[in-house]
């Protein structure tokens, strides 16, 4: 079974540019999560999809971040325009829809550097 | 406020020595507790989890953790560390909501 995949693995952009991160969850997983780790700090929750619907987006930092999940499959996280403080590692995770006792399986992350 | 504290940012142990990584949490409801590991260039891998039942939980790679409600702790242990255990370890808490709250991580170095 393929795990959670994320693309790209690394991205270096200039302040003001746009970047789109993609996450492909494990096949059949209804729950998809985005997290972010800013250097030296804890991994923080951004948002949670159940299928194509946003269940919880309380962790999204501001309106420069837009997350979508087309057809309840893969998800994209767009940052527009990017700022220096957006640099960090963006993790995606997925879990089956069997209640909140399910393990979240994480992808390798996308390392974003905004210059 | 909900939070996870990992007081040790960096730990160095000798190969073959025992290991204990500390984790304390603050959570208003029944906690679900997790330990994840991130090896260089890899994603987060689940080591073990506690939802209910036996407070001593066994995980992969020879790790175990003990849930102590009275101390709000969920420390990770391994009796004999291998060089391949060098990685960053994250404690996390979850519950009725699906979002996980992570600690800042503990970076483990293993000396030969």
Short mmCIF file of C-alpha atoms in Angstrom, two decimals:
data_model
loop_
_atom_site.label_atom_id
_atom_site.label_comp_id
_atom_site.label_asym_id
_atom_site.label_seq_id
_atom_site.Cartn_x
_atom_site.Cartn_y
_atom_site.Cartn_z
CA UNK A 1 0.00 0.00 0.00
CA UNK A 2 1.43 3.37 -0.99
CA UNK A 3 1.84 5.88 1.78
CA UNK A 4 1.03 9.57 1.84
CA UNK A 5 2.94 11.39 -0.87
CA UNK A 6 3.74 15.07 -1.13
CA UNK A 7 5.02 17.18 -3.97
CA UNK A 8 7.36 18.93 -4.28
CA UNK A 9 9.81 17.75 -1.68
CA UNK A 10 11.49 21.15 -1.64
CA UNK A 11 10.54 24.59 -2.90
CA UNK A 12 12.51 27.81 -2.85
CA UNK A 13 10.61 30.93 -3.86
CA UNK A 14 10.90 34.66 -3.45
CA UNK A 15 8.70 36.73 -1.23
CA UNK A 16 5.53 37.69 -3.05
CA UNK A 17 5.47 34.63 -5.29
CA UNK A 18 2.87 31.89 -5.22
CA UNK A 19 3.52 28.28 -4.30
CA UNK A 20 1.19 25.30 -4.46
CA UNK A 21 1.85 22.18 -2.44
CA UNK A 22 0.18 18.90 -3.24
CA UNK A 23 -0.71 15.94 -1.05
CA UNK A 24 -1.96 12.54 -2.13
CA UNK A 25 -3.39 10.63 0.84
CA UNK A 26 -3.48 6.90 1.27
CA UNK A 27 -6.13 5.49 -1.02
CA UNK A 28 -9.50 5.25 0.70
CA UNK A 29 -8.66 7.62 3.53
CA UNK A 30 -11.44 10.15 3.97
CA UNK A 31 -9.54 12.31 6.46
CA UNK A 32 -6.74 14.57 5.25
CA UNK A 33 -4.77 16.95 7.42
CA UNK A 34 -2.22 19.69 6.85
CA UNK A 35 0.35 20.60 9.46
CA UNK A 36 3.32 22.96 9.43
CA UNK A 37 6.58 23.13 11.30
CA UNK A 38 8.36 26.44 11.40
CA UNK A 39 12.05 26.01 12.15
CA UNK A 40 12.75 25.20 15.77
CA UNK A 41 9.12 25.13 16.76
CA UNK A 42 6.45 22.51 17.17
CA UNK A 43 4.45 20.94 14.38
CA UNK A 44 1.18 22.85 14.22
CA UNK A 45 -2.17 21.83 12.84
CA UNK A 46 -3.47 23.85 9.89
CA UNK A 47 -6.66 22.16 8.75
CA UNK A 48 -8.64 18.98 8.38
CA UNK A 49 -10.69 17.72 5.43
CA UNK A 50 -13.29 15.01 5.57
CA UNK A 51 -13.61 13.96 1.98
CA UNK A 52 -13.92 17.24 0.09
CA UNK A 53 -15.27 19.29 3.00
CA UNK A 54 -13.24 21.40 5.40
CA UNK A 55 -13.99 20.02 8.85
CA UNK A 56 -11.68 22.30 10.81
CA UNK A 57 -9.57 25.12 9.46
CA UNK A 58 -8.84 26.79 12.77
CA UNK A 59 -5.09 26.53 12.30
CA UNK A 60 -4.83 28.37 9.00
CA UNK A 61 -2.62 31.39 9.69
CA UNK A 62 -4.32 33.92 7.41
CA UNK A 63 -6.14 34.36 4.13
CA UNK A 64 -2.96 34.00 2.10
CA UNK A 65 -3.37 30.25 2.58
CA UNK A 66 -5.96 28.37 0.54
CA UNK A 67 -6.52 24.64 0.80
CA UNK A 68 -8.64 22.55 -1.50
CA UNK A 69 -9.41 18.89 -1.86
CA UNK A 70 -10.75 18.12 -5.27
CA UNK A 71 -13.29 15.31 -5.33
CA UNK A 72 -12.17 14.13 -1.93
CA UNK A 73 -8.91 12.73 -3.27
CA UNK A 74 -5.71 14.76 -3.39
CA UNK A 75 -5.35 18.14 -1.72
CA UNK A 76 -3.50 21.31 -2.57
CA UNK A 77 -2.31 24.07 -0.29
CA UNK A 78 -1.63 27.36 -2.00
CA UNK A 79 0.26 30.23 -0.45
CA UNK A 80 -0.29 33.53 -2.23
CA UNK A 81 1.59 35.77 -1.85
CA UNK A 82 4.28 34.02 0.14
CA UNK A 83 5.97 35.84 3.03
CA UNK A 84 9.28 35.10 4.77
CA UNK A 85 7.51 33.69 7.83
CA UNK A 86 5.82 31.04 5.70
CA UNK A 87 9.10 29.14 5.47
CA UNK A 88 8.98 25.74 7.11
CA UNK A 89 8.07 22.13 6.52
CA UNK A 90 4.51 21.41 5.48
CA UNK A 91 3.26 17.96 6.38
CA UNK A 92 0.21 16.19 5.11
CA UNK A 93 -1.42 13.28 6.91
CA UNK A 94 -4.38 11.02 6.27
CA UNK A 95 -6.51 8.60 8.25
CA UNK A 96 -9.48 6.35 7.59
CA UNK A 97 -12.94 7.51 8.53
CA UNK A 98 -13.41 5.28 11.56
CA UNK A 99 -13.65 7.82 14.33
CA UNK A 100 -10.99 9.84 16.09
CA UNK A 101 -9.06 6.85 17.39
CA UNK A 102 -7.43 6.36 14.04
CA UNK A 103 -3.75 6.85 13.46
CA UNK A 104 -2.74 9.70 11.21
CA UNK A 105 -0.18 8.62 8.61
CA UNK A 106 2.19 11.35 7.62
CA UNK A 107 3.90 12.15 4.37
CA UNK A 108 7.56 13.16 4.07
CA UNK A 109 6.74 16.86 4.03
CA UNK A 110 7.47 19.74 1.69
CA UNK A 111 10.31 22.01 2.74
CA UNK A 112 9.41 25.56 1.75
CA UNK A 113 11.93 28.37 1.84
CA UNK A 114 10.78 31.90 1.11
CA UNK A 115 13.62 34.32 0.36
CA UNK B 1 -4.77 25.37 27.22
CA UNK B 2 -3.87 22.22 25.37
CA UNK B 3 -0.16 21.68 25.00
CA UNK B 4 2.65 19.15 24.92
CA UNK B 5 6.01 19.73 26.52
CA UNK B 6 9.15 17.88 25.58
CA UNK B 7 11.70 19.39 27.95
CA UNK B 8 14.76 17.90 26.29
CA UNK B 9 15.59 19.56 22.98
CA UNK B 10 18.67 17.45 22.37
CA UNK B 11 19.89 14.20 23.96
CA UNK B 12 23.03 12.21 23.30
CA UNK B 13 23.35 8.59 24.42
CA UNK B 14 25.89 5.87 23.79
CA UNK B 15 24.94 2.93 21.65
CA UNK B 16 23.63 0.15 23.87
CA UNK B 17 22.60 2.52 26.64
CA UNK B 18 19.03 2.90 27.80
CA UNK B 19 16.90 5.82 26.71
CA UNK B 20 14.02 7.78 28.17
CA UNK B 21 12.46 10.73 26.38
CA UNK B 22 10.12 12.84 28.43
CA UNK B 23 6.72 14.10 27.43
CA UNK B 24 4.19 16.01 29.52
CA UNK B 25 0.82 17.13 28.27
CA UNK B 26 -2.01 19.42 29.20
CA UNK B 27 -5.36 18.39 27.80
CA UNK B 28 -8.87 19.07 29.02
CA UNK B 29 -10.38 15.72 28.12
CA UNK B 30 -9.33 12.10 27.84
CA UNK B 31 -6.10 12.23 25.87
CA UNK B 32 -5.00 10.04 23.04
CA UNK B 33 -1.21 10.00 23.07
CA UNK B 34 1.29 9.33 20.34
CA UNK B 35 5.00 9.16 19.72
CA UNK B 36 6.26 9.78 16.21
CA UNK B 37 9.83 9.60 14.90
CA UNK B 38 11.35 11.46 12.00
CA UNK B 39 14.59 10.14 10.57
CA UNK B 40 16.68 12.39 8.34
CA UNK B 41 14.98 12.87 4.98
CA UNK B 42 11.95 10.86 6.04
CA UNK B 43 8.41 11.63 7.08
CA UNK B 44 6.90 11.14 10.51
CA UNK B 45 6.52 7.50 11.44
CA UNK B 46 4.27 6.34 14.25
CA UNK B 47 6.17 4.52 17.00
CA UNK B 48 3.27 3.82 19.32
CA UNK B 49 -0.03 5.16 20.57
CA UNK B 50 -2.22 5.06 23.66
CA UNK B 51 -5.98 5.31 23.54
CA UNK B 52 -7.13 3.32 26.55
CA UNK B 53 -6.47 0.16 28.51
CA UNK B 54 -3.03 -0.97 29.59
CA UNK B 55 -0.97 2.10 30.42
CA UNK B 56 2.26 0.47 29.23
CA UNK B 57 2.25 0.51 25.46
CA UNK B 58 4.59 -1.40 23.21
CA UNK B 59 5.59 0.01 19.87
CA UNK B 60 7.80 -0.70 16.92
CA UNK B 61 11.59 -0.87 16.96
CA UNK B 62 11.66 -1.99 20.61
CA UNK B 63 10.17 1.21 22.02
CA UNK B 64 7.62 1.43 24.80
CA UNK B 65 5.85 4.24 26.60
CA UNK B 66 3.96 4.50 29.86
CA UNK B 67 0.91 6.69 30.37
CA UNK B 68 0.80 8.19 33.86
CA UNK B 69 -2.39 10.15 34.28
CA UNK B 70 -1.42 11.50 37.72
CA UNK B 71 1.73 13.03 36.24
CA UNK B 72 0.25 13.95 32.85
CA UNK B 73 3.18 12.16 31.28
CA UNK B 74 3.80 9.76 28.45
CA UNK B 75 7.52 9.04 28.47
CA UNK B 76 9.15 6.99 25.74
CA UNK B 77 11.72 4.33 26.65
CA UNK B 78 14.05 1.88 25.01
CA UNK B 79 16.33 -0.48 26.96
CA UNK B 80 19.19 -0.49 24.47
CA UNK B 81 19.67 2.17 21.82
CA UNK B 82 20.98 1.37 18.34
CA UNK B 83 22.82 3.80 16.08
CA UNK B 84 19.85 3.72 13.70
CA UNK B 85 17.66 5.25 16.43
CA UNK B 86 19.29 8.64 15.86
CA UNK B 87 16.38 10.82 14.78
CA UNK B 88 13.96 13.43 16.03
CA UNK B 89 11.14 12.23 18.28
CA UNK B 90 7.79 13.93 18.67
CA UNK B 91 5.17 13.43 21.32
CA UNK B 92 1.60 14.37 20.40
CA UNK B 93 -1.81 14.46 22.02
CA UNK B 94 -5.21 14.19 20.38
CA UNK B 95 -8.74 13.51 21.46
CA UNK B 96 -12.29 14.21 20.51
CA UNK B 97 -11.16 16.50 17.76
CA UNK B 98 -8.93 14.94 15.18
CA UNK B 99 -6.16 17.49 15.29
CA UNK B 100 -2.92 16.52 16.94
CA UNK B 101 -0.99 18.83 19.22
CA UNK B 102 2.73 18.24 19.06
CA UNK B 103 5.66 18.97 21.29
CA UNK B 104 8.73 20.73 19.94
CA UNK B 105 10.58 17.47 19.46
CA UNK B 106 13.68 15.86 20.96
CA UNK B 107 16.69 15.31 18.74
CA UNK B 108 18.48 12.11 19.65
CA UNK B 109 22.14 11.57 18.82
CA UNK B 110 23.76 8.15 19.34
CA UNK B 111 27.45 7.88 20.07
CA UNK B 112 29.34 4.75 18.99
#
